[in-house]
Short mmCIF file of C-alpha atoms and ligand atoms in Angstrom, two decimals:
data_model
loop_
_atom_site.label_atom_id
_atom_site.label_comp_id
_atom_site.label_asym_id
_atom_site.label_seq_id
_atom_site.Cartn_x
_atom_site.Cartn_y
_atom_site.Cartn_z
CA MET F 5 5.13 16.04 -31.54
CA LYS F 6 7.66 15.99 -28.74
CA LYS F 7 7.48 13.20 -26.19
CA HIS F 8 6.76 14.38 -22.66
CA PHE F 9 8.36 13.39 -19.41
CA TYR F 10 7.24 14.44 -15.95
CA ILE F 11 9.48 13.77 -12.96
CA THR F 12 9.10 14.84 -9.35
CA THR F 13 11.15 14.94 -6.19
CA PRO F 14 9.33 14.47 -2.91
CA ILE F 15 8.46 17.84 -1.44
CA TYR F 16 10.70 18.46 1.53
CA TYR F 17 9.49 19.14 5.05
CA VAL F 18 10.31 22.65 6.16
CA ASN F 19 10.88 21.78 9.81
CA ASP F 20 14.54 21.27 9.04
CA LYS F 21 17.39 22.34 6.82
CA PRO F 22 18.49 20.44 3.72
CA HIS F 23 21.03 17.66 4.16
CA ILE F 24 22.76 15.18 1.89
CA GLY F 25 19.72 12.83 1.90
CA HIS F 26 17.57 15.54 0.33
CA ALA F 27 20.31 16.50 -2.09
CA TYR F 28 20.55 12.85 -3.12
CA THR F 29 16.89 12.59 -4.17
CA SER F 30 17.11 15.87 -6.05
CA VAL F 31 20.34 15.00 -7.87
CA ALA F 32 18.94 11.64 -8.98
CA CYS F 33 15.88 13.37 -10.43
CA ASP F 34 18.06 15.99 -12.02
CA VAL F 35 20.19 13.39 -13.79
CA LEU F 36 17.04 11.79 -15.20
CA ALA F 37 15.53 15.13 -16.18
CA ARG F 38 18.70 16.29 -17.95
CA PHE F 39 19.10 12.92 -19.62
CA LYS F 40 15.56 13.01 -20.99
CA ARG F 41 15.95 16.58 -22.26
CA LEU F 42 19.11 15.59 -24.12
CA ASP F 43 17.27 12.57 -25.45
CA GLY F 44 14.64 14.72 -27.10
CA PHE F 45 11.88 14.84 -24.48
CA GLU F 46 9.99 17.85 -23.29
CA VAL F 47 10.54 17.59 -19.56
CA LYS F 48 8.71 18.94 -16.59
CA PHE F 49 10.74 18.55 -13.43
CA LEU F 50 9.08 19.51 -10.18
CA SER F 51 10.47 20.00 -6.71
CA GLY F 52 9.16 21.90 -3.71
CA THR F 53 8.39 22.00 -0.03
CA ASP F 54 5.85 20.34 2.25
CA GLU F 55 4.87 23.04 4.68
CA HIS F 56 1.80 21.99 6.65
CA GLY F 57 1.19 19.53 9.45
CA GLN F 58 1.87 19.00 13.07
CA LYS F 59 5.58 18.45 12.69
CA VAL F 60 6.12 21.90 11.18
CA GLU F 61 3.70 23.50 13.63
CA LYS F 62 5.54 21.94 16.58
CA SER F 63 9.02 22.83 15.32
CA ALA F 64 7.92 26.42 14.76
CA ALA F 65 6.38 26.63 18.24
CA ALA F 66 9.65 25.38 19.74
CA LEU F 67 11.43 28.30 18.09
CA ASP F 68 8.65 30.68 19.02
CA ILE F 69 7.96 31.64 15.43
CA SER F 70 4.86 31.18 13.31
CA PRO F 71 4.67 28.08 11.11
CA GLN F 72 4.44 30.38 8.09
CA ALA F 73 7.65 32.15 9.09
CA MET F 74 9.37 28.80 9.53
CA ALA F 75 8.05 27.63 6.17
CA ASP F 76 9.19 30.80 4.43
CA ARG F 77 12.67 30.51 5.85
CA ASN F 78 13.26 26.84 5.27
CA SER F 79 11.53 26.67 1.93
CA GLU F 80 14.07 29.24 0.81
CA HIS F 81 16.85 26.95 2.06
CA PHE F 82 15.55 24.14 -0.14
CA ARG F 83 15.32 26.48 -3.10
CA GLN F 84 18.94 27.41 -2.45
CA MET F 85 19.88 23.76 -2.24
CA SER F 86 18.44 23.27 -5.73
CA ALA F 87 20.52 26.14 -7.06
CA LEU F 88 23.63 24.95 -5.22
CA MET F 89 23.37 21.39 -6.54
CA ASN F 90 22.61 22.65 -10.06
CA ILE F 91 19.18 21.03 -10.03
CA SER F 92 17.32 21.92 -13.22
CA ASN F 93 13.78 21.82 -11.86
CA ASP F 94 11.27 23.81 -13.92
CA ASP F 95 9.01 24.59 -11.01
CA PHE F 96 9.18 24.70 -7.23
CA ILE F 97 5.90 24.27 -5.44
CA ARG F 98 5.10 25.24 -1.88
CA THR F 99 2.04 23.71 -0.26
CA THR F 100 1.16 27.05 1.34
CA GLU F 101 0.66 28.62 -2.10
CA SER F 102 -2.92 29.28 -3.14
CA ARG F 103 -2.50 27.35 -6.41
CA HIS F 104 -1.80 24.29 -4.29
CA LYS F 105 -4.55 24.77 -1.73
CA ARG F 106 -7.11 25.13 -4.46
CA SER F 107 -5.92 22.00 -6.16
CA ALA F 108 -5.76 19.89 -3.00
CA GLN F 109 -9.30 20.95 -2.12
CA ALA F 110 -10.49 20.09 -5.61
CA LEU F 111 -8.99 16.64 -5.26
CA TRP F 112 -10.75 16.19 -1.92
CA ARG F 113 -14.08 17.21 -3.45
CA LYS F 114 -13.66 14.80 -6.31
CA MET F 115 -12.95 11.90 -3.97
CA GLN F 116 -15.93 12.94 -1.87
CA GLU F 117 -18.28 13.27 -4.84
CA ASN F 118 -17.29 9.79 -5.89
CA GLY F 119 -18.31 8.46 -2.49
CA TYR F 120 -14.92 7.63 -0.97
CA ILE F 121 -14.91 10.04 1.97
CA TYR F 122 -17.09 9.72 5.07
CA PRO F 123 -17.12 11.38 8.51
CA GLY F 124 -16.25 9.47 11.68
CA LYS F 125 -13.99 9.53 14.70
CA TYR F 126 -10.34 8.51 14.89
CA ALA F 127 -8.96 6.91 17.99
CA GLY F 128 -5.46 5.56 17.65
CA TRP F 129 -1.75 6.22 17.50
CA TYR F 130 -0.10 9.00 15.55
CA SER F 131 3.55 9.80 15.02
CA VAL F 132 4.27 13.46 14.47
CA ARG F 133 7.78 12.77 13.19
CA ASP F 134 6.50 10.38 10.53
CA GLU F 135 3.18 12.22 10.09
CA ALA F 136 1.65 8.75 10.06
CA TYR F 137 -1.05 6.74 11.82
CA TYR F 138 -0.11 3.41 13.32
CA ALA F 139 -2.22 0.48 14.44
CA GLU F 140 -1.58 -0.88 17.93
CA SER F 141 -0.28 -4.09 16.33
CA GLU F 142 2.38 -2.18 14.40
CA LEU F 143 4.02 -0.65 17.46
CA VAL F 144 7.36 -1.98 18.58
CA GLY F 145 8.10 -1.42 22.26
CA GLY F 146 5.58 1.43 22.40
CA LYS F 147 7.10 3.22 19.41
CA ALA F 148 6.44 3.40 15.69
CA PRO F 149 8.23 0.74 13.63
CA THR F 150 10.49 3.58 12.45
CA GLY F 151 11.52 4.25 16.04
CA ALA F 152 9.54 7.50 16.21
CA GLU F 153 7.52 8.45 19.27
CA VAL F 154 3.75 8.00 18.97
CA GLU F 155 0.91 9.74 20.73
CA TRP F 156 -2.68 8.73 21.32
CA VAL F 157 -5.14 10.75 19.24
CA GLU F 158 -8.90 10.80 19.59
CA GLU F 159 -10.83 13.25 17.47
CA PRO F 160 -13.57 13.67 14.88
CA SER F 161 -12.11 12.87 11.50
CA TYR F 162 -13.02 12.20 7.89
CA PHE F 163 -12.03 8.83 6.55
CA PHE F 164 -10.97 7.69 3.13
CA LYS F 165 -12.30 4.30 2.03
CA LEU F 166 -8.88 2.85 1.48
CA SER F 167 -10.25 -0.65 2.15
CA ALA F 168 -12.23 -0.43 -1.10
CA PHE F 169 -8.95 -0.26 -3.03
CA GLU F 170 -7.23 -3.38 -1.80
CA ALA F 171 -8.32 -5.51 -4.76
CA PRO F 172 -8.02 -2.74 -7.39
CA LEU F 173 -4.49 -1.92 -6.21
CA LEU F 174 -3.37 -5.54 -6.29
CA ALA F 175 -4.85 -5.91 -9.77
CA TYR F 176 -3.07 -2.74 -10.85
CA TYR F 177 0.27 -3.94 -9.45
CA ASP F 178 -0.13 -7.21 -11.33
CA ALA F 179 -0.94 -5.48 -14.57
CA ASN F 180 1.95 -2.98 -14.19
CA PRO F 181 5.09 -4.83 -13.16
CA GLU F 182 7.16 -1.65 -13.59
CA PHE F 183 4.99 0.42 -11.29
CA VAL F 184 7.39 0.34 -8.35
CA GLY F 185 11.16 -0.01 -8.45
CA PRO F 186 13.30 -1.67 -7.31
CA VAL F 187 11.53 -5.05 -7.44
CA SER F 188 12.35 -5.93 -3.83
CA ARG F 189 10.53 -2.82 -2.65
CA PHE F 190 7.60 -3.57 -4.93
CA ASN F 191 7.27 -6.95 -3.22
CA GLU F 192 7.12 -5.22 0.16
CA VAL F 193 4.37 -2.95 -1.09
CA LYS F 194 2.38 -5.89 -2.43
CA SER F 195 2.61 -7.84 0.77
CA PHE F 196 1.58 -4.79 2.76
CA VAL F 197 -1.56 -4.43 0.65
CA ARG F 198 -2.25 -8.18 0.73
CA GLY F 199 -2.12 -7.93 4.51
CA GLY F 200 -5.31 -5.86 4.32
CA LEU F 201 -6.05 -2.15 4.09
CA LYS F 202 -8.04 -0.25 6.69
CA ASP F 203 -9.80 3.03 5.97
CA LEU F 204 -7.52 5.99 6.49
CA SER F 205 -8.11 9.03 8.65
CA ILE F 206 -7.63 12.01 6.33
CA SER F 207 -8.44 15.03 8.46
CA ARG F 208 -7.45 16.47 11.82
CA THR F 209 -9.29 18.75 14.21
CA THR F 210 -6.90 19.27 17.12
CA PHE F 211 -4.57 21.71 15.41
CA SER F 212 -4.96 24.14 12.56
CA TRP F 213 -1.80 24.32 10.43
CA GLY F 214 -3.14 22.84 7.23
CA ILE F 215 -5.55 23.21 4.34
CA PRO F 216 -9.19 23.49 5.43
CA VAL F 217 -11.42 20.61 4.39
CA PRO F 218 -13.83 22.01 1.80
CA GLY F 219 -17.26 22.41 3.34
CA ASP F 220 -16.12 21.72 6.91
CA GLU F 221 -13.54 24.22 8.08
CA GLU F 222 -13.30 22.69 11.55
CA HIS F 223 -11.12 20.08 9.87
CA ILE F 224 -7.80 20.40 8.15
CA MET F 225 -6.58 17.86 5.64
CA TYR F 226 -4.18 15.12 6.68
CA VAL F 227 -0.78 16.42 5.65
CA TRP F 228 0.01 13.46 3.40
CA LEU F 229 -3.12 13.96 1.30
CA ASP F 230 -2.26 17.65 1.10
CA ALA F 231 1.36 16.88 0.19
CA LEU F 232 0.73 14.21 -2.44
CA ALA F 233 -1.65 16.54 -4.24
CA ASN F 234 1.34 18.76 -5.09
CA TYR F 235 2.16 16.56 -8.06
CA LEU F 236 -1.15 17.61 -9.60
CA SER F 237 -1.37 21.17 -8.38
CA ALA F 238 1.84 22.09 -10.18
CA LEU F 239 0.11 21.08 -13.42
CA GLY F 240 -2.88 23.32 -12.70
CA TYR F 241 -5.34 20.61 -11.64
CA PRO F 242 -8.36 20.68 -11.66
CA ASP F 243 -8.23 22.92 -14.73
CA ASN F 244 -7.63 20.98 -17.87
CA THR F 245 -4.43 22.87 -18.64
CA PRO F 246 -1.97 21.96 -21.41
CA ASP F 247 0.43 20.91 -18.64
CA LEU F 248 -2.11 18.53 -17.18
CA GLN F 249 -2.81 17.08 -20.61
CA ASN F 250 0.85 16.76 -21.52
CA PHE F 251 2.41 15.68 -18.27
CA TRP F 252 -0.14 13.65 -16.35
CA PRO F 253 0.27 10.82 -15.51
CA ALA F 254 3.75 11.47 -14.12
CA ASP F 255 6.54 9.33 -15.49
CA VAL F 256 8.50 9.02 -12.25
CA HIS F 257 7.88 9.97 -8.66
CA MET F 258 11.27 9.59 -7.05
CA VAL F 259 11.10 8.87 -3.31
CA GLY F 260 13.17 7.53 -0.46
CA LYS F 261 12.28 4.07 0.83
CA ASP F 262 10.77 5.57 3.99
CA ILE F 263 7.96 7.22 2.07
CA LEU F 264 7.22 4.52 -0.47
CA ARG F 265 4.00 3.34 1.18
CA PHE F 266 2.46 6.79 0.89
CA HIS F 267 3.32 6.93 -2.81
CA ALA F 268 2.68 3.35 -3.87
CA VAL F 269 -0.45 2.64 -1.80
CA TYR F 270 -2.22 5.79 -0.62
CA TRP F 271 -1.50 7.99 -3.64
CA PRO F 272 -2.71 5.52 -6.28
CA ALA F 273 -5.80 4.84 -4.16
CA PHE F 274 -6.55 8.57 -3.90
CA LEU F 275 -6.12 8.91 -7.64
CA MET F 276 -8.36 5.94 -8.37
CA ALA F 277 -10.96 7.46 -6.05
CA ALA F 278 -10.78 10.73 -7.97
CA GLY F 279 -10.97 8.94 -11.31
CA LEU F 280 -7.48 10.06 -12.33
CA GLU F 281 -4.70 8.14 -14.04
CA LEU F 282 -1.94 6.64 -11.94
CA PRO F 283 1.75 7.63 -12.20
CA LYS F 284 3.78 5.31 -14.40
CA ARG F 285 6.54 4.64 -11.94
CA ILE F 286 7.55 5.17 -8.37
CA PHE F 287 11.17 4.55 -7.61
CA ALA F 288 12.41 4.18 -4.05
CA HIS F 289 16.04 4.86 -3.29
CA GLY F 290 17.97 3.80 -0.23
CA TRP F 291 19.27 5.79 2.69
CA TRP F 292 22.69 7.20 3.41
CA THR F 293 24.55 6.66 6.61
CA ILE F 294 27.43 8.94 7.51
CA GLU F 295 30.78 7.26 8.13
CA GLY F 296 28.80 4.16 9.14
CA GLU F 297 26.30 5.89 11.42
CA LYS F 298 22.69 6.78 10.96
CA MET F 299 22.31 10.46 10.10
CA SER F 300 20.37 12.16 12.85
CA LYS F 301 19.76 15.42 14.58
CA SER F 302 20.74 13.99 17.94
CA LEU F 303 24.09 12.73 16.64
CA GLY F 304 24.58 16.07 14.92
CA ASN F 305 26.18 14.32 11.95
CA ALA F 306 23.89 15.50 9.17
CA ILE F 307 25.98 16.76 6.27
CA ALA F 308 24.90 19.99 4.65
CA PRO F 309 25.15 19.87 0.85
CA GLU F 310 27.02 23.19 0.81
CA ALA F 311 29.80 21.73 2.95
CA LEU F 312 30.37 18.98 0.39
CA VAL F 313 30.26 21.28 -2.58
CA GLU F 314 32.63 23.69 -0.96
CA GLU F 315 35.12 21.04 0.00
CA PHE F 316 34.98 18.65 -2.94
CA GLY F 317 33.32 20.55 -5.77
CA LEU F 318 29.82 20.37 -7.19
CA ASP F 319 30.23 17.83 -9.97
CA GLN F 320 32.50 15.74 -7.79
CA THR F 321 29.73 15.53 -5.18
CA ARG F 322 27.07 14.74 -7.75
CA TRP F 323 29.28 12.06 -9.26
CA PHE F 324 29.93 10.41 -5.92
CA LEU F 325 26.27 10.40 -4.90
CA MET F 326 25.19 8.78 -8.14
CA ARG F 327 28.03 6.35 -8.42
CA GLU F 328 28.87 5.09 -4.98
CA VAL F 329 25.89 2.76 -4.51
CA PRO F 330 23.56 0.97 -6.88
CA PHE F 331 20.46 3.15 -6.79
CA GLY F 332 17.87 1.56 -4.52
CA ASN F 333 20.43 0.23 -2.03
CA ASP F 334 21.51 1.98 1.15
CA GLY F 335 24.89 3.66 1.03
CA ASN F 336 27.52 4.95 3.34
CA PHE F 337 29.03 8.37 2.94
CA SER F 338 32.70 8.54 3.72
CA ARG F 339 35.15 11.30 2.88
CA GLU F 340 37.78 8.77 2.06
CA ALA F 341 35.56 6.96 -0.45
CA LEU F 342 34.59 10.23 -2.09
CA ILE F 343 38.17 11.39 -2.46
CA ALA F 344 39.28 8.01 -3.80
CA ARG F 345 36.52 7.93 -6.39
CA VAL F 346 37.00 11.48 -7.53
CA ASN F 347 40.72 10.97 -7.92
CA SER F 348 40.66 7.63 -9.68
CA GLU F 349 37.63 8.16 -11.87
CA LEU F 350 37.31 11.86 -12.55
CA ALA F 351 40.83 13.23 -12.13
CA ASN F 352 43.02 10.32 -13.26
CA ASN F 353 40.73 8.86 -15.85
CA ILE F 354 38.33 11.30 -17.53
CA GLY F 355 40.12 14.51 -16.57
CA ASN F 356 43.52 13.19 -17.48
CA LEU F 357 42.29 11.96 -20.84
CA ALA F 358 40.93 15.39 -21.70
CA GLN F 359 43.93 17.21 -20.32
CA ARG F 360 46.63 15.29 -22.10
CA THR F 361 44.78 15.16 -25.40
CA LEU F 362 43.79 18.79 -25.48
CA SER F 363 47.15 20.09 -24.38
CA MET F 364 48.92 18.02 -27.04
CA ILE F 365 46.54 19.44 -29.65
CA SER F 366 47.12 22.93 -28.35
CA LYS F 367 50.91 22.59 -28.49
CA ASN F 368 51.33 20.51 -31.61
CA CYS F 369 48.39 21.15 -33.88
CA ASP F 370 48.35 24.91 -33.88
CA GLY F 371 45.46 24.90 -31.40
CA LYS F 372 43.11 23.52 -34.06
CA VAL F 373 41.21 20.26 -34.42
CA PRO F 374 43.78 18.09 -36.26
CA HIS F 375 43.06 16.31 -39.51
CA GLY F 376 41.65 12.89 -39.13
CA ARG F 377 38.52 10.93 -39.02
CA VAL F 378 37.31 8.32 -36.66
CA GLN F 379 38.74 5.20 -38.16
CA ASP F 380 40.57 3.41 -35.41
CA SER F 381 38.33 0.63 -34.25
CA ASP F 382 40.62 0.25 -31.24
CA VAL F 383 39.50 3.56 -29.76
CA GLY F 384 36.61 1.60 -28.36
CA ILE F 385 34.44 4.65 -28.10
CA ARG F 386 33.40 4.16 -31.70
CA GLY F 387 31.09 1.41 -30.64
CA ILE F 388 29.31 3.51 -28.08
CA ASP F 389 26.31 1.53 -26.87
CA PHE F 390 23.81 4.27 -26.31
CA ASP F 391 20.87 1.88 -26.13
CA ALA F 392 22.44 0.19 -23.13
CA ILE F 393 22.98 3.55 -21.47
CA ARG F 394 19.42 4.61 -22.15
CA GLU F 395 18.16 1.36 -20.67
CA ALA F 396 20.28 1.84 -17.55
CA LEU F 397 18.77 5.28 -17.06
CA GLN F 398 15.29 3.97 -17.67
CA ASN F 399 15.87 1.62 -14.74
CA CYS F 400 17.48 4.31 -12.58
CA GLU F 401 20.74 2.37 -12.71
CA PHE F 402 22.95 5.41 -12.36
CA ASP F 403 25.97 3.35 -11.41
CA LYS F 404 25.73 1.38 -14.67
CA TYR F 405 25.43 4.59 -16.62
CA THR F 406 28.59 5.95 -15.03
CA ASN F 407 30.29 2.59 -15.65
CA HIS F 408 29.79 3.10 -19.37
CA ALA F 409 31.35 6.56 -19.29
CA ILE F 410 34.30 5.24 -17.29
CA LYS F 411 34.77 2.33 -19.65
CA TYR F 412 34.92 4.63 -22.67
CA ALA F 413 37.40 6.92 -20.96
CA SER F 414 39.57 3.97 -19.89
CA GLU F 415 39.58 2.62 -23.43
CA ALA F 416 40.59 5.99 -24.80
CA ASN F 417 43.35 6.23 -22.17
CA GLU F 418 44.60 2.79 -23.18
CA TYR F 419 44.53 3.92 -26.78
CA ILE F 420 46.59 7.01 -26.11
CA ASP F 421 49.18 4.93 -24.25
CA ARG F 422 49.29 2.37 -27.02
CA GLN F 423 49.52 4.87 -29.86
CA ALA F 424 51.87 7.15 -27.91
CA PRO F 425 51.31 10.33 -29.93
CA TRP F 426 54.30 11.90 -28.15
CA THR F 427 56.52 9.26 -29.74
CA LEU F 428 54.93 9.87 -33.13
CA LYS F 429 55.77 13.50 -32.68
CA LYS F 430 59.38 12.77 -31.80
CA GLU F 431 59.65 10.55 -34.84
CA GLY F 432 58.28 13.31 -37.02
CA LYS F 433 55.14 11.35 -37.93
CA LEU F 434 52.97 14.41 -37.53
CA GLU F 435 50.13 13.32 -39.72
CA GLU F 436 49.75 10.08 -37.80
CA MET F 437 49.99 11.95 -34.54
CA GLY F 438 47.20 14.24 -35.73
CA LYS F 439 45.01 11.30 -36.58
CA VAL F 440 45.47 9.76 -33.18
CA LEU F 441 44.69 13.05 -31.46
CA TYR F 442 41.66 13.51 -33.64
CA SER F 443 40.26 10.11 -32.65
CA LEU F 444 40.87 10.94 -29.02
CA ALA F 445 39.27 14.37 -29.25
CA GLU F 446 36.26 12.80 -30.88
CA SER F 447 35.95 10.23 -28.11
CA ILE F 448 36.22 13.02 -25.54
CA ARG F 449 33.44 14.83 -27.34
CA LYS F 450 31.19 11.81 -27.00
CA ILE F 451 32.10 11.07 -23.40
CA SER F 452 31.42 14.69 -22.48
CA ILE F 453 28.04 14.68 -24.18
CA LEU F 454 27.21 11.55 -22.22
CA LEU F 455 28.40 13.03 -18.95
CA GLN F 456 26.31 16.19 -19.15
CA PRO F 457 23.40 14.93 -17.03
CA ILE F 458 25.63 13.90 -14.19
CA THR F 459 28.47 16.42 -14.19
CA PRO F 460 26.87 19.26 -16.17
CA ASP F 461 29.35 22.05 -15.50
CA SER F 462 32.49 20.04 -16.12
CA ALA F 463 31.09 18.33 -19.20
CA SER F 464 30.17 21.65 -20.69
CA LYS F 465 33.62 23.05 -19.91
CA ILE F 466 35.18 20.21 -21.87
CA LEU F 467 32.71 20.71 -24.73
CA ASP F 468 33.61 24.40 -24.71
CA GLN F 469 37.26 23.46 -25.04
CA LEU F 470 36.34 21.40 -28.08
CA ALA F 471 34.44 24.42 -29.47
CA ILE F 472 31.20 22.43 -29.70
CA PRO F 473 28.34 24.91 -30.15
CA PRO F 474 25.70 24.73 -27.40
CA ASP F 475 23.07 23.52 -29.85
CA ARG F 476 25.18 20.52 -30.83
CA ARG F 477 25.33 18.79 -27.49
CA THR F 478 22.28 16.53 -27.37
CA PHE F 479 22.36 12.75 -27.67
CA ALA F 480 21.32 13.08 -31.29
CA HIS F 481 24.72 14.74 -31.78
CA LEU F 482 26.61 11.67 -30.63
CA SER F 483 26.47 10.42 -34.17
CA GLU F 484 29.44 10.68 -36.48
CA GLN F 485 27.59 13.11 -38.66
CA PHE F 486 28.38 15.72 -36.01
CA ALA F 487 31.99 14.72 -35.52
CA LEU F 488 34.60 17.41 -34.90
CA LYS F 489 35.61 19.43 -37.97
CA PRO F 490 39.34 19.43 -38.67
CA GLY F 491 40.76 22.93 -38.65
CA THR F 492 38.32 24.30 -36.07
CA PRO F 493 40.25 26.63 -33.73
CA LEU F 494 40.10 25.54 -30.10
CA PRO F 495 40.35 27.69 -26.97
CA PRO F 496 43.34 27.06 -24.69
CA PRO F 497 42.80 23.88 -22.63
CA GLU F 498 42.24 24.01 -18.91
CA PRO F 499 42.14 21.09 -16.48
CA VAL F 500 38.59 20.18 -15.50
CA PHE F 501 38.77 17.61 -12.73
CA PRO F 502 41.49 18.55 -10.22
CA ARG F 503 42.85 15.88 -7.90
CA LEU F 504 41.63 16.09 -4.33
CA SER F 505 44.10 15.74 -1.52
CA ALA F 506 43.11 13.70 1.48
CA ILE F 507 44.53 15.89 4.20
CA SER F 508 41.89 18.46 4.87
CA GLU F 509 38.98 17.80 7.22
CA SER F 510 37.14 20.96 6.44
CA GLY F 511 37.72 22.90 3.37
CA GLU F 512 41.06 22.84 1.61
CA GLY F 513 40.90 19.46 -0.06
CA ALA F 514 40.97 20.55 -3.65
CA SER F 515 44.26 21.16 -5.35
CA ALA F 516 44.53 21.87 -9.04
N1 MSP Z 13 7.48 15.73 3.07
C1 MSP Z 13 7.69 14.35 2.87
C2 MSP Z 13 7.53 13.97 1.40
C3 MSP Z 13 6.22 14.34 0.78
S1 MSP Z 13 6.17 13.94 -0.89
C4 MSP Z 13 4.57 14.15 -1.36
C5 MSP Z 13 9.08 13.96 3.35
N2 MSP Z 13 9.98 14.94 3.43
S2 MSP Z 13 11.45 14.77 3.99
O1 MSP Z 13 12.02 16.08 3.89
O2 MSP Z 13 11.43 14.18 5.27
O3 MSP Z 13 12.21 13.76 3.09
C6 MSP Z 13 12.36 13.98 1.74
C7 MSP Z 13 13.22 12.92 1.08
O4 MSP Z 13 14.53 12.92 1.62
C8 MSP Z 13 12.66 11.52 1.23
O5 MSP Z 13 12.62 10.90 -0.03
C9 MSP Z 13 13.67 10.83 2.11
O6 MSP Z 13 13.79 9.48 1.81
C10 MSP Z 13 14.94 11.57 1.78
N3 MSP Z 13 15.93 11.40 2.83
C11 MSP Z 13 15.89 11.90 4.08
N4 MSP Z 13 16.98 11.41 4.77
C12 MSP Z 13 17.69 10.59 3.98
C13 MSP Z 13 18.91 9.89 4.09
N5 MSP Z 13 19.60 9.82 5.20
N6 MSP Z 13 19.38 9.26 2.97
C14 MSP Z 13 18.72 9.33 1.77
N7 MSP Z 13 17.59 9.97 1.65
C15 MSP Z 13 16.96 10.48 2.74
O7 MSP Z 13 9.32 12.80 3.59
#
């Protein structure tokens, strides 16, 4: 039986358009999803949009459109972002869909049946921007700790007995040291819970853009309870579907650090209250600043993913996002850093390796895989350490994973310089030249297979140039058993990673 792997992005608020921060979360999930598929897993990869709540209602009112119209429009933008960034999600859920409403209500009922929901009255602070409640003691200078404005709210509300889960959560954290990554963030979560948990208001009555509370339609569900339920509704919960059986509990909920508390405290508590299993891992990534500044609407410096793709290329952008900062840390986006990385790592290293090897084969070996076999221990790539790569991915260490690919390409580039096949050719040592080119082509095959999750289009272009059939590109095919067959005709080579020039500010950076 195939192993299953379920990974989710956060669902994106539809009050705004996608920017590089959203693209970042989605690309990270995509790399993991693609990696797992190539590693033999059956993957379910979910993304979607978070469409209810006061924030969306307010933004829509400001534009004088209905919240549904705003949701329709912006949800489509996020769907387009997925397509643009080559995100391989299998499903895209919208919280205004009936499959979701039904599921969120079923979750509510289950928590209620189990005695964890009671009616009361909320009086306290609420931040619309964060869609979060804050205690008086948490405020900093009259604002939320995130800097968001807060407003005083007093209304009838249902409460969730979060306080009952303080001890069970701490026990769960202790028993599952991998539950939250990175470790530093896990420690923050633990100390938050140790600091004491108060019951949580989980319904609102002063506005209506949300899912009705089952049995009391005066109330709508708190948007975070509604939103978190998406991870289950996409599996068909509460029906005991094959998807629910195969994919729950989720393997990874990927989130930004700003929304970790909702995922690592509230969500597991809701699930415990409903008698459901907890996700295996929640990984919190850092935030991007733009050229050293916080990305914000007021500064107008948010970068649209399509601007990056247009200027630098899709795989180049994906590569930069995954490589620039150790996943979990904050990072700074700078055009200069992106161009430098793309040129030194993709163009000069991996691209150049493929280009010079394949064009030599094309010109000197009759356009066919030359005769040879992998025998030169100094190619380096022979000793590919796939276990180390797999472990890096398991820990969301995307930078380490790319380091491996770079190392193999550098070794192969050193090998080509050392063996100098062009000299062998001049000296008439054609058989030796063929052997060297064969070893190189074989290392390019492996590097390209490895690169597929991160730079899918470019990796598959290189594999096409090596005439590798599409069904021979998984990690199982890294083994020598599937090595290139001498004599196989190859299509004419084409450069894959062009150099970027640094001059353009807005659009003409790429030069082949
Ligand atoms: N709707 C909630 C999530 C509900 S999940 C059940 C939400 N949406 S969001 O659109 O505001 O943010 C989605 C993701 O984008 C979050 O993981 C957030 O961390 C990420 N980013 C938003 N701005 C970012 C940066 N500047 N940098 C990196 N990621 C950032 O929160």
